[in-house]
Amino acid sequence: MSNITNQSLSEILESIKSKKISSLELTQAYIKNIENAKKLNAFVTTTFDQALENAKKFDNKPNNEQLLSGVPLAVKDLFCTENVKTTAGSNILNNFVPSYESSVTKNLWNNGAFLLGKLNCDEFAMGSSNETSFYGNVINPIGDHLVPGGSSGGSSSALAADLTPATIGTDTGGSIRQPASFTGTVGLKPTYGLCSRWGIVAFASSLDQAGPMTKTVNDCSIMLEAMSGFDEKDSTSINKKKESYSKNLQDNIKGLKIGIPKEYRVDNMPKEIDELWEKGKKILKDLGAQLIDISLPHTKYALPTYYIVAPAEASSNLARYDGVRYGHRSQKGKDLIEMYENTRSEGFGDEVKRRILIGTYVLSSGYYDAYYLKAQKVRQLIKKDFDDSFTKVDAILTPSTPSSAFKIGEKTNDPVSMYLNDIFTVPVNLAGLPALSLPAGLDKQGYPLGLQLIGKALDEQKILNIGYAFEKNCGYKNEIKKWWS
Amino acid sequence: MSLDKEKIKHVAKLARISVDEAKVDSLTKDLNSIFKFIEQLNELNTDKVEPLTSILNQSLRSRKDEISDGKIREKILKNSPKKNEEFFVVPKVVE
């Protein structure tokens, strides 16, 4: 089975169940791909020996009753993995080896999967291009000069290059959906509280959410089912019955109402994105859905709100990196305070420092009301826009990003232009809603473009179903030449 | 409002990050462009809006106040850059 690795997760699971391939053969095939793909720089750490052991263990005593039986998975290096180095893409955690496992990865392993390696990402998930990682840029398999998106850029690159059958990322302002869109893959940001945040390196706690990145919508439903669920250890985890997203996946979307928000446009947006949106509307309409024009009037204020809320929370969360209990410690400085200052200066990269400074400033005495309180009020307005719209529609269709993958280095000198890439993904995080990015077409350069389906809180099944129907009728297929091996 | 170099050095002090003198200029430029972008929010009148403090429709759960973990000192100390047998070690703080 030479081509097993370019198949979908569900096809691979089928092959394992029917014993067409062993878990060991599958794992060896991925290891070979990873070794041939060093140029992409998608991995920070590999755990091949451990993976091969686990594969053998599975083959000796196969349990095919699980959702992810016998499958090796690489995950974003933001999830703490027991006894496996976890860096968050940062120098400050370069030597950090957790003694515990994140709840989400534990759920994956409890469902029969095992770890293949840890994937590169923007430092502390702060970035839209994977260029802020201490471990270097990740390359998009679509082209050797292109970013894979961010912050889950190692995840999107590895998935599109067949280095893992599926993966997980985290999404604070678009970090799953934008890289999925840039690599022609499927990415879901679940409802805030659906997947546990316990054991995930924290960025902005009221926005962070883990989610699946996969080749197909069906795969996405399997992964979501495996990773989600109530967790006592996360105080914002939602306590509800577990759903069988994969079993309940169906493609009849007749009569569903799809909202089309007029505000999801930006100046100089490539014509192809409008055309793609039109194509998406037509596909859903032809499948019997009803298109309804809606307005989300505060959309343009989502990014400025985000760049107060997220850095404020980050500045608090990242206060823990002090060089005392774990992580890098500077050898310079004559007292404790200087040790802190030098540790943090040496350990954090420029983008992380910028955001800590923004956050510290907006929370500082005398500025709190003008910035942080103001942002919380606007966040309320943004949420209300969605609440109002969802009294009229079942889901909302928008483009995922205002552009296709951009060139490495193109936006690194202008932070605001980098931030603007998340303009269509950020509102969803502020409102805590689920959203699915689907590959939908190519631009004139042949780079993938995505469309986004936004759902009501906890209505993942509906957007997965719409996505499933869309996928069957869209005819998108990722044809990536393996130029790197 | 605009941020000058002195203000930025003060904020860096609050954040316990030492800033390289050579980088202060570019940092000042970047932060000012970000704040110009952020201050679009001032176009909106939010006098009558309640701030959103939680995105969830549930209040935080309470639990019994009982020990569920413990006796993991070794694990906790394992990643420490400097320790003696039972403690984290930091530079001297009391003369």
Coordinates of C-alpha atoms in Angstrom, one line a residue:
Chain A
M1 CA 0.0 0.0 0.0
S2 CA 2.3 2.8 -1.2
N3 CA -0.3 5.5 -1.3
I4 CA -1.9 5.0 2.1
T5 CA -0.7 8.3 3.4
N6 CA -2.6 10.4 0.9
Q7 CA -5.9 8.9 1.9
S8 CA -8.3 10.4 4.3
L9 CA -8.4 9.5 8.0
S10 CA -11.7 7.6 7.6
E11 CA -10.2 5.6 4.7
I12 CA -7.1 4.8 6.7
L13 CA -9.3 3.7 9.7
E14 CA -11.2 1.4 7.3
S15 CA -7.9 -0.1 6.0
I16 CA -6.7 -0.8 9.6
K17 CA -10.0 -2.3 10.6
S18 CA -10.1 -4.7 7.6
K19 CA -6.4 -5.5 8.2
K20 CA -5.4 -4.2 4.7
I21 CA -2.6 -2.5 6.5
S22 CA -1.1 -2.8 10.0
S23 CA -0.7 0.1 12.4
L24 CA 3.1 -0.5 12.2
E25 CA 3.1 -0.3 8.3
L26 CA 1.0 2.9 8.5
T27 CA 3.3 4.4 11.1
Q28 CA 6.4 3.5 9.1
A29 CA 4.9 5.1 6.0
Y30 CA 4.3 8.4 7.8
I31 CA 7.8 8.3 9.4
K32 CA 9.3 7.9 5.9
N33 CA 7.2 10.9 4.6
I34 CA 8.3 13.0 7.6
E35 CA 12.0 12.2 7.1
N36 CA 11.7 13.2 3.5
A37 CA 9.9 16.5 4.3
K38 CA 12.5 18.2 6.6
K39 CA 12.5 21.2 4.2
L40 CA 8.9 22.1 5.3
N41 CA 10.1 22.4 8.9
A42 CA 6.7 21.3 10.2
F43 CA 7.9 19.4 13.2
V44 CA 9.6 20.7 16.3
T45 CA 9.9 17.2 17.9
T46 CA 9.3 13.7 16.5
T47 CA 8.5 10.7 18.7
F48 CA 9.1 7.9 16.2
D49 CA 10.4 5.3 18.6
Q50 CA 7.4 5.8 20.9
A51 CA 5.1 5.7 17.9
L52 CA 6.5 2.5 16.6
E53 CA 6.2 0.8 20.0
N54 CA 2.6 1.9 20.2
A55 CA 1.8 0.7 16.7
K56 CA 3.3 -2.8 17.5
K57 CA 1.3 -2.8 20.7
F58 CA -1.9 -2.1 18.8
D59 CA -1.1 -4.8 16.1
N60 CA -0.5 -7.4 18.8
K61 CA -3.8 -6.7 20.4
P62 CA -6.0 -4.7 18.0
N63 CA -9.0 -2.9 19.4
N64 CA -11.1 -1.7 16.5
E65 CA -14.0 -0.5 18.5
Q66 CA -12.4 3.0 19.0
L67 CA -12.8 6.1 17.0
L68 CA -9.1 6.4 16.1
S69 CA -7.9 2.8 16.3
G70 CA -4.2 2.3 15.6
V71 CA -3.6 5.7 14.1
P72 CA -0.5 7.9 14.6
L73 CA -1.2 11.6 15.0
A74 CA 1.1 14.6 15.1
V75 CA -0.3 17.5 17.2
K76 CA 0.5 21.3 17.5
D77 CA 3.3 21.9 20.0
L78 CA 0.9 23.9 22.2
F79 CA -0.6 20.8 23.7
C80 CA 1.3 19.5 26.7
T81 CA 2.4 15.9 26.2
E82 CA 3.6 13.9 29.1
N83 CA 7.4 13.3 29.0
V84 CA 7.6 14.9 25.5
K85 CA 9.1 18.3 25.1
T86 CA 6.4 21.0 24.6
T87 CA 7.7 24.4 23.4
A88 CA 4.7 26.5 22.2
G89 CA 7.2 27.6 19.5
S90 CA 9.1 29.6 22.1
N91 CA 12.7 29.8 23.2
I92 CA 11.4 30.3 26.8
L93 CA 10.0 26.7 26.8
N94 CA 12.9 25.2 24.8
N95 CA 13.6 22.8 27.6
F96 CA 10.2 22.2 29.0
V97 CA 9.1 18.6 29.4
P98 CA 5.6 18.4 30.9
S99 CA 4.9 15.8 33.6
Y100 CA 1.2 15.7 32.5
E101 CA -0.9 15.3 29.4
S102 CA -3.4 17.8 28.1
S103 CA -7.0 16.7 28.3
V104 CA -7.6 17.0 24.6
T105 CA -4.6 14.8 23.6
K106 CA -5.5 12.4 26.4
N107 CA -8.9 12.0 24.7
L108 CA -7.2 11.2 21.4
W109 CA -5.0 8.6 23.0
N110 CA -8.0 7.1 24.9
N111 CA -9.7 6.7 21.5
G112 CA -6.9 4.6 20.1
A113 CA -4.5 7.1 18.5
F114 CA -0.9 7.7 19.5
L115 CA 1.6 10.5 19.2
L116 CA 3.8 10.8 16.1
G117 CA 5.4 14.2 16.9
K118 CA 4.9 17.9 17.9
L119 CA 4.2 20.4 15.2
N120 CA 5.7 23.9 14.8
C121 CA 3.5 26.9 15.4
D122 CA 3.8 30.7 15.9
E123 CA 5.3 31.5 19.3
F124 CA 2.6 31.1 21.9
A125 CA 0.2 30.9 18.9
M126 CA 0.7 34.6 18.2
G127 CA 0.9 35.0 14.5
S128 CA -0.8 34.4 11.2
S129 CA 2.1 33.0 9.1
N130 CA 4.1 30.7 11.4
E131 CA 7.0 33.2 11.0
T132 CA 7.2 34.1 14.8
S133 CA 8.3 30.6 15.8
F134 CA 11.6 30.3 17.5
Y135 CA 12.1 27.1 15.5
G136 CA 11.9 28.9 12.2
N137 CA 9.3 29.3 9.4
V138 CA 7.2 26.5 8.3
I139 CA 6.8 26.2 4.5
N140 CA 3.5 25.7 2.8
P141 CA 3.5 22.5 0.7
I142 CA 1.6 24.5 -2.0
G143 CA 4.8 26.4 -2.8
D144 CA 8.3 26.8 -1.3
H145 CA 8.0 30.6 -1.0
L146 CA 4.6 30.6 0.8
V147 CA 3.6 30.7 4.4
P148 CA 1.3 27.9 5.7
G149 CA -0.8 30.3 7.7
G150 CA -0.7 30.6 11.4
S151 CA -0.6 30.0 14.2
S152 CA -1.3 26.3 13.5
G153 CA 1.1 26.4 10.5
G154 CA 3.0 23.2 11.3
S155 CA -0.3 21.5 11.6
S156 CA -1.7 22.7 8.3
S157 CA 1.6 22.0 6.4
A158 CA 2.0 18.5 7.9
L159 CA -1.6 17.6 7.1
A160 CA -1.5 18.9 3.5
A161 CA 1.9 17.2 2.9
D162 CA 0.7 13.8 4.1
L163 CA 2.9 13.8 7.2
T164 CA -0.1 13.0 9.5
P165 CA -3.5 11.6 8.7
A166 CA -5.2 14.4 10.7
T167 CA -4.2 16.8 13.3
I168 CA -5.3 19.3 16.0
G169 CA -4.6 23.0 16.4
T170 CA -5.8 25.8 18.5
D171 CA -7.8 28.9 17.4
T172 CA -7.7 32.2 19.3
G173 CA -8.4 34.5 16.4
G174 CA -8.3 32.2 13.4
S175 CA -5.3 30.0 14.0
I176 CA -7.0 26.8 12.8
R177 CA -9.2 28.2 10.0
Q178 CA -6.7 30.5 8.3
P179 CA -4.0 27.9 7.9
A180 CA -6.6 25.4 6.8
S181 CA -7.7 27.9 4.2
F182 CA -4.1 28.5 3.0
T183 CA -3.4 24.8 2.5
G184 CA -6.7 23.5 1.1
T185 CA -7.7 21.6 4.2
V186 CA -10.6 21.5 6.6
G187 CA -10.4 23.2 10.0
L188 CA -13.0 23.6 12.7
K189 CA -13.0 26.0 15.6
P190 CA -15.5 24.5 18.1
T191 CA -17.8 26.4 20.4
Y192 CA -15.9 28.0 23.3
G193 CA -16.0 25.4 26.1
L194 CA -16.6 22.3 23.9
C195 CA -13.0 21.1 24.1
S196 CA -11.0 21.3 27.3
R197 CA -8.3 24.0 27.6
W198 CA -6.6 22.1 30.4
G199 CA -2.9 21.4 29.5
I200 CA -2.9 23.7 26.5
V201 CA -0.3 26.5 26.7
A202 CA -2.5 29.5 27.4
F203 CA -2.6 32.5 25.1
A204 CA -6.0 34.3 25.6
S205 CA -8.1 32.3 27.9
S206 CA -11.5 33.7 26.9
L207 CA -10.8 33.0 23.2
D208 CA -8.6 29.9 23.0
Q209 CA -10.2 26.8 21.7
A210 CA -8.7 23.6 20.4
G211 CA -10.1 22.0 17.2
P212 CA -9.5 19.4 14.4
M213 CA -7.7 20.0 11.1
T214 CA -8.4 17.3 8.6
K215 CA -8.5 16.4 4.9
T216 CA -12.3 15.9 4.8
V217 CA -15.4 17.0 6.7
N218 CA -16.1 13.4 7.7
D219 CA -12.6 13.2 9.2
C220 CA -13.3 16.5 11.0
S221 CA -16.4 15.0 12.6
I222 CA -14.5 11.9 13.8
M223 CA -11.7 14.0 15.3
L224 CA -14.1 16.4 17.0
E225 CA -16.0 13.6 18.5
A226 CA -12.7 12.1 19.8
M227 CA -11.2 15.3 21.3
S228 CA -14.3 17.1 22.7
G229 CA -16.0 16.5 26.0
F230 CA -16.6 17.8 29.5
D231 CA -13.5 18.2 31.7
E232 CA -13.7 19.0 35.4
K233 CA -10.2 20.5 35.2
D234 CA -11.3 23.4 32.9
S235 CA -13.6 25.8 34.7
T236 CA -15.1 26.9 31.4
S237 CA -15.7 23.4 30.0
I238 CA -19.4 22.9 29.1
N239 CA -21.0 20.0 30.8
K240 CA -23.2 18.3 28.2
K241 CA -23.9 14.9 26.7
K242 CA -21.2 13.8 24.2
E243 CA -22.5 13.8 20.6
S244 CA -21.8 11.3 17.8
Y245 CA -20.8 13.9 15.2
S246 CA -19.6 11.2 12.7
K247 CA -22.6 8.9 13.1
N248 CA -25.0 11.8 12.7
L249 CA -23.2 13.3 9.7
Q250 CA -25.6 13.7 6.8
D251 CA -25.8 15.8 3.7
N252 CA -29.5 16.8 3.5
I253 CA -29.6 20.6 4.0
K254 CA -32.9 21.3 2.3
G255 CA -34.7 24.2 3.8
L256 CA -31.8 25.4 6.0
K257 CA -31.4 29.1 6.1
I258 CA -27.9 30.4 5.3
G259 CA -27.1 34.0 6.3
I260 CA -24.9 36.1 4.0
P261 CA -23.4 39.0 5.9
K262 CA -22.8 42.1 3.8
E263 CA -19.9 43.3 6.0
Y264 CA -17.5 40.5 5.1
R265 CA -15.6 42.5 2.5
V266 CA -12.4 44.5 2.6
D267 CA -10.9 47.1 0.4
N268 CA -8.7 45.6 -2.4
M269 CA -10.1 42.1 -1.7
P270 CA -9.2 39.9 -4.7
K271 CA -12.1 39.4 -7.1
E272 CA -11.6 35.7 -6.8
I273 CA -12.7 35.7 -3.2
D274 CA -16.0 37.3 -4.2
E275 CA -16.4 34.8 -7.0
L276 CA -15.6 32.0 -4.6
W277 CA -18.3 33.3 -2.2
E278 CA -20.8 33.4 -5.1
K279 CA -19.9 29.8 -6.0
G280 CA -20.4 28.7 -2.4
K281 CA -23.8 30.4 -2.3
K282 CA -24.8 28.8 -5.5
I283 CA -23.8 25.3 -4.3
L284 CA -25.8 25.6 -1.1
K285 CA -28.8 27.1 -3.0
D286 CA -28.8 24.3 -5.5
L287 CA -28.9 21.8 -2.6
G288 CA -32.1 23.4 -1.3
A289 CA -30.8 25.9 1.2
Q290 CA -32.3 29.3 1.4
L291 CA -29.9 32.3 1.2
I292 CA -30.8 35.3 3.4
D293 CA -29.0 38.6 3.5
I294 CA -28.0 39.6 7.0
S295 CA -26.0 42.4 8.6
L296 CA -23.3 42.1 11.3
P297 CA -22.8 45.8 11.7
H298 CA -19.9 45.7 14.2
T299 CA -17.7 43.4 12.1
K300 CA -15.1 46.1 11.4
Y301 CA -14.6 46.6 15.1
A302 CA -13.8 42.9 15.8
L303 CA -10.1 43.1 15.1
P304 CA -9.5 46.3 17.1
T305 CA -11.4 44.7 20.0
Y306 CA -9.4 41.5 19.6
Y307 CA -6.1 43.4 19.8
I308 CA -7.1 44.7 23.2
V309 CA -8.7 41.6 24.7
A310 CA -6.2 39.0 23.4
P311 CA -3.0 40.9 24.4
A312 CA -4.5 41.8 27.8
E313 CA -5.2 38.2 28.6
A314 CA -1.8 37.2 27.1
S315 CA 0.0 39.6 29.3
S316 CA -1.6 38.0 32.4
N317 CA -1.1 34.5 31.2
L318 CA 2.5 35.0 30.2
A319 CA 3.4 36.5 33.5
R320 CA 4.1 32.9 34.7
Y321 CA 7.3 32.7 32.5
D322 CA 9.7 34.1 35.1
G323 CA 12.6 31.6 34.9
V324 CA 11.9 30.2 38.4
R325 CA 9.7 27.1 38.1
Y326 CA 10.3 26.0 34.5
G327 CA 11.6 27.2 31.2
H328 CA 14.6 29.4 30.3
R329 CA 16.4 31.4 33.0
S330 CA 18.9 34.1 32.1
Q331 CA 22.3 33.9 33.6
K332 CA 22.5 37.7 33.6
G333 CA 21.3 40.2 36.2
K334 CA 22.4 41.2 39.6
D335 CA 19.1 40.6 41.5
L336 CA 15.8 38.9 41.2
I337 CA 14.1 41.7 39.2
E338 CA 16.9 41.8 36.6
M339 CA 16.8 38.0 36.4
Y340 CA 13.1 38.2 35.5
E341 CA 13.6 41.0 33.0
N342 CA 16.5 39.3 31.2
T343 CA 14.9 35.9 31.3
R344 CA 11.8 37.3 29.6
S345 CA 13.7 39.5 27.1
E346 CA 15.9 36.5 26.0
G347 CA 13.1 34.0 26.1
F348 CA 10.3 35.8 24.2
G349 CA 10.4 36.8 20.5
D350 CA 9.5 40.3 19.1
E351 CA 5.8 39.6 18.4
V352 CA 5.2 38.1 21.9
K353 CA 6.9 41.1 23.5
R354 CA 4.9 43.5 21.5
R355 CA 1.7 41.8 22.6
I356 CA 2.7 41.6 26.2
L357 CA 3.5 45.4 26.1
I358 CA 0.1 46.2 24.5
G359 CA -1.7 44.1 27.1
T360 CA 0.2 45.5 30.0
Y361 CA -0.5 49.0 28.8
V362 CA -4.3 48.6 28.2
L363 CA -4.6 47.1 31.7
S364 CA -2.5 49.6 33.4
S365 CA -3.8 52.2 35.9
G366 CA -5.5 55.0 34.1
Y367 CA -6.0 53.3 30.8
Y368 CA -8.2 50.3 31.8
D369 CA -11.5 52.1 31.1
A370 CA -10.4 53.6 27.8
Y371 CA -9.2 50.4 26.3
Y372 CA -10.1 47.1 28.1
L373 CA -13.5 48.1 29.4
K374 CA -14.3 49.7 26.0
A375 CA -13.3 46.5 24.2
Q376 CA -15.5 44.4 26.5
K377 CA -18.4 46.6 25.6
V378 CA -17.8 46.3 21.9
R379 CA -17.3 42.6 22.3
Q380 CA -20.9 42.6 23.7
L381 CA -22.1 44.4 20.5
I382 CA -20.3 41.9 18.3
K383 CA -21.9 39.0 20.1
K384 CA -25.3 40.7 19.9
D385 CA -24.9 41.0 16.1
F386 CA -24.6 37.2 15.9
D387 CA -27.4 36.6 18.4
D388 CA -29.7 38.7 16.4
S389 CA -28.8 37.1 13.1
F390 CA -29.2 33.6 14.5
T391 CA -32.9 34.2 15.2
K392 CA -33.2 34.4 11.4
V393 CA -30.7 31.9 10.0
D394 CA -29.2 28.4 10.8
A395 CA -25.7 29.2 9.7
I396 CA -23.6 32.0 8.1
L397 CA -21.4 31.7 5.0
T398 CA -18.4 33.9 4.6
P399 CA -14.9 33.8 3.0
S400 CA -12.4 32.4 5.5
T401 CA -9.6 34.9 4.7
P402 CA -9.3 38.1 2.6
S403 CA -6.4 36.5 0.6
S404 CA -4.7 33.3 -0.4
A405 CA -1.4 32.2 1.2
F406 CA 1.1 35.1 1.0
K407 CA 4.8 35.1 0.6
I408 CA 7.3 34.5 3.4
G409 CA 8.5 37.8 4.7
E410 CA 5.8 39.8 2.9
K411 CA 4.0 41.1 6.0
T412 CA 6.6 40.7 8.7
N413 CA 7.5 44.4 8.8
D414 CA 4.0 45.6 9.2
P415 CA 2.2 44.1 12.2
V416 CA -1.2 45.7 11.4
S417 CA -1.2 44.3 7.8
M418 CA -0.5 40.8 9.3
Y419 CA -3.3 41.2 11.8
L420 CA -5.8 42.2 9.0
N421 CA -5.4 38.7 7.6
D422 CA -7.6 37.5 10.5
I423 CA -10.4 39.9 9.8
F424 CA -13.0 37.3 8.9
T425 CA -12.1 34.7 11.6
V426 CA -11.7 36.9 14.7
P427 CA -15.4 37.8 15.2
V428 CA -16.3 34.2 15.8
N429 CA -13.8 33.9 18.7
L430 CA -15.1 37.0 20.3
A431 CA -18.6 35.6 20.2
G432 CA -17.5 32.1 21.3
L433 CA -19.2 30.4 18.2
P434 CA -18.2 27.4 16.2
A435 CA -16.9 27.9 12.6
L436 CA -15.7 25.6 9.9
S437 CA -13.3 26.5 7.1
L438 CA -13.7 24.5 4.0
P439 CA -11.4 24.3 0.9
A440 CA -13.5 25.7 -1.9
G441 CA -11.4 26.7 -4.9
L442 CA -8.1 28.1 -6.2
D443 CA -7.1 31.6 -7.1
K444 CA -5.4 32.4 -10.4
Q445 CA -2.0 31.5 -9.0
G446 CA -3.4 28.1 -8.1
Y447 CA -3.4 28.7 -4.4
P448 CA -6.2 27.3 -2.2
L449 CA -9.0 29.5 -0.9
G450 CA -11.5 28.7 1.8
L451 CA -15.1 29.4 2.8
Q452 CA -16.2 29.7 6.4
L453 CA -19.5 28.4 7.9
I454 CA -20.4 29.9 11.2
G455 CA -22.9 28.2 13.5
K456 CA -24.8 28.9 16.7
A457 CA -23.2 27.9 19.9
L458 CA -23.0 24.1 20.2
D459 CA -24.4 23.6 16.7
E460 CA -21.3 21.9 15.3
Q461 CA -23.4 19.1 13.8
K462 CA -25.3 21.5 11.6
I463 CA -22.2 23.3 10.1
L464 CA -20.5 19.9 9.7
N465 CA -23.6 18.6 7.8
I466 CA -23.6 21.7 5.6
G467 CA -19.9 21.4 5.0
Y468 CA -20.3 17.7 4.2
A469 CA -23.0 18.5 1.6
F470 CA -20.9 21.4 0.3
E471 CA -17.7 19.2 0.0
K472 CA -19.6 16.6 -2.1
N473 CA -20.7 19.2 -4.6
C474 CA -17.8 21.5 -4.7
G475 CA -15.4 19.2 -6.5
Y476 CA -12.3 20.6 -4.7
K477 CA -9.3 18.3 -4.6
N478 CA -5.9 19.2 -3.3
E479 CA -3.3 18.2 -5.9
I480 CA 0.0 18.9 -4.3
K481 CA 3.3 18.0 -6.1
K482 CA 5.8 16.7 -3.6
W483 CA 8.6 19.0 -4.6
W484 CA 10.3 18.8 -1.2
S485 CA 11.2 15.1 -1.2
Chain B
M1 CA -3.0 59.2 22.0
S2 CA 0.6 58.4 21.1
L3 CA 3.1 56.4 23.0
D4 CA 6.6 57.9 23.4
K5 CA 9.8 56.1 24.2
E6 CA 9.7 56.9 27.9
K7 CA 6.1 55.5 28.2
I8 CA 7.2 52.3 26.4
K9 CA 10.1 51.8 28.7
H10 CA 7.8 52.3 31.7
V11 CA 5.4 49.7 30.4
A12 CA 8.2 47.3 29.7
K13 CA 9.3 47.8 33.3
L14 CA 5.8 46.9 34.5
A15 CA 5.8 43.8 32.2
R16 CA 9.3 42.8 33.5
I17 CA 10.8 42.7 30.1
S18 CA 14.1 44.5 29.5
V19 CA 14.0 46.3 26.1
D20 CA 17.1 46.6 24.0
E21 CA 17.9 50.3 23.5
A22 CA 18.5 49.7 19.8
K23 CA 15.0 48.3 19.4
V24 CA 13.1 51.1 21.2
D25 CA 12.5 53.1 18.0
S26 CA 11.1 50.4 15.9
L27 CA 9.0 49.2 18.9
T28 CA 7.6 52.7 19.3
K29 CA 6.7 52.9 15.7
D30 CA 5.0 49.4 15.7
L31 CA 3.0 50.0 18.9
N32 CA 1.8 53.4 17.7
S33 CA 0.5 52.0 14.4
I34 CA -1.2 49.2 16.4
F35 CA -2.8 51.7 18.8
K36 CA -3.9 53.9 15.9
F37 CA -5.7 50.8 14.6
I38 CA -7.2 49.9 18.0
E39 CA -8.5 53.4 18.6
Q40 CA -11.1 53.0 15.8
L41 CA -13.2 51.8 18.7
N42 CA -13.6 55.4 19.8
E43 CA -16.0 55.9 16.9
L44 CA -18.6 53.8 18.8
N45 CA -20.8 55.2 21.5
T46 CA -20.9 52.4 24.2
D47 CA -22.2 54.4 27.1
K48 CA -25.3 52.2 27.5
V49 CA -23.6 48.9 26.7
E50 CA -22.8 46.3 29.5
P51 CA -19.3 44.9 29.2
L52 CA -19.1 41.3 28.2
T53 CA -17.3 39.5 31.0
S54 CA -18.0 35.9 30.1
I55 CA -18.9 34.3 26.8
L56 CA -20.6 31.3 28.4
N57 CA -24.2 31.2 29.5
Q58 CA -23.2 29.5 32.7
S59 CA -21.7 30.6 35.9
L60 CA -18.5 29.0 37.1
R61 CA -19.0 25.6 38.8
S62 CA -18.1 25.2 42.4
R63 CA -16.7 22.0 43.7
K64 CA -16.1 20.4 47.1
D65 CA -13.0 21.8 48.8
E66 CA -11.1 18.6 49.0
I67 CA -7.6 17.5 48.0
S68 CA -7.6 15.6 44.7
D69 CA -3.9 15.7 43.9
G70 CA -0.7 15.8 45.8
K71 CA 2.7 14.2 46.6
I72 CA 4.1 15.3 43.3
R73 CA 6.9 17.5 44.5
E74 CA 9.4 15.8 42.3
K75 CA 7.3 16.3 39.2
I76 CA 6.8 20.0 40.0
L77 CA 10.5 20.6 40.6
K78 CA 11.6 18.6 37.6
N79 CA 11.6 21.5 35.1
S80 CA 13.1 24.0 37.4
P81 CA 16.2 25.8 36.1
K82 CA 17.7 25.9 39.6
K83 CA 16.6 24.0 42.7
N84 CA 17.8 22.3 45.8
E85 CA 16.1 19.2 47.1
E86 CA 12.8 20.7 48.0
F87 CA 12.8 24.3 46.8
F88 CA 13.0 26.5 43.8
V89 CA 16.2 28.6 44.0
V90 CA 16.1 32.3 43.1
P91 CA 18.8 35.1 43.3
K92 CA 19.1 36.4 46.8
V93 CA 16.3 38.9 47.7
V94 CA 17.1 39.7 51.3
E95 CA 20.4 41.1 52.4

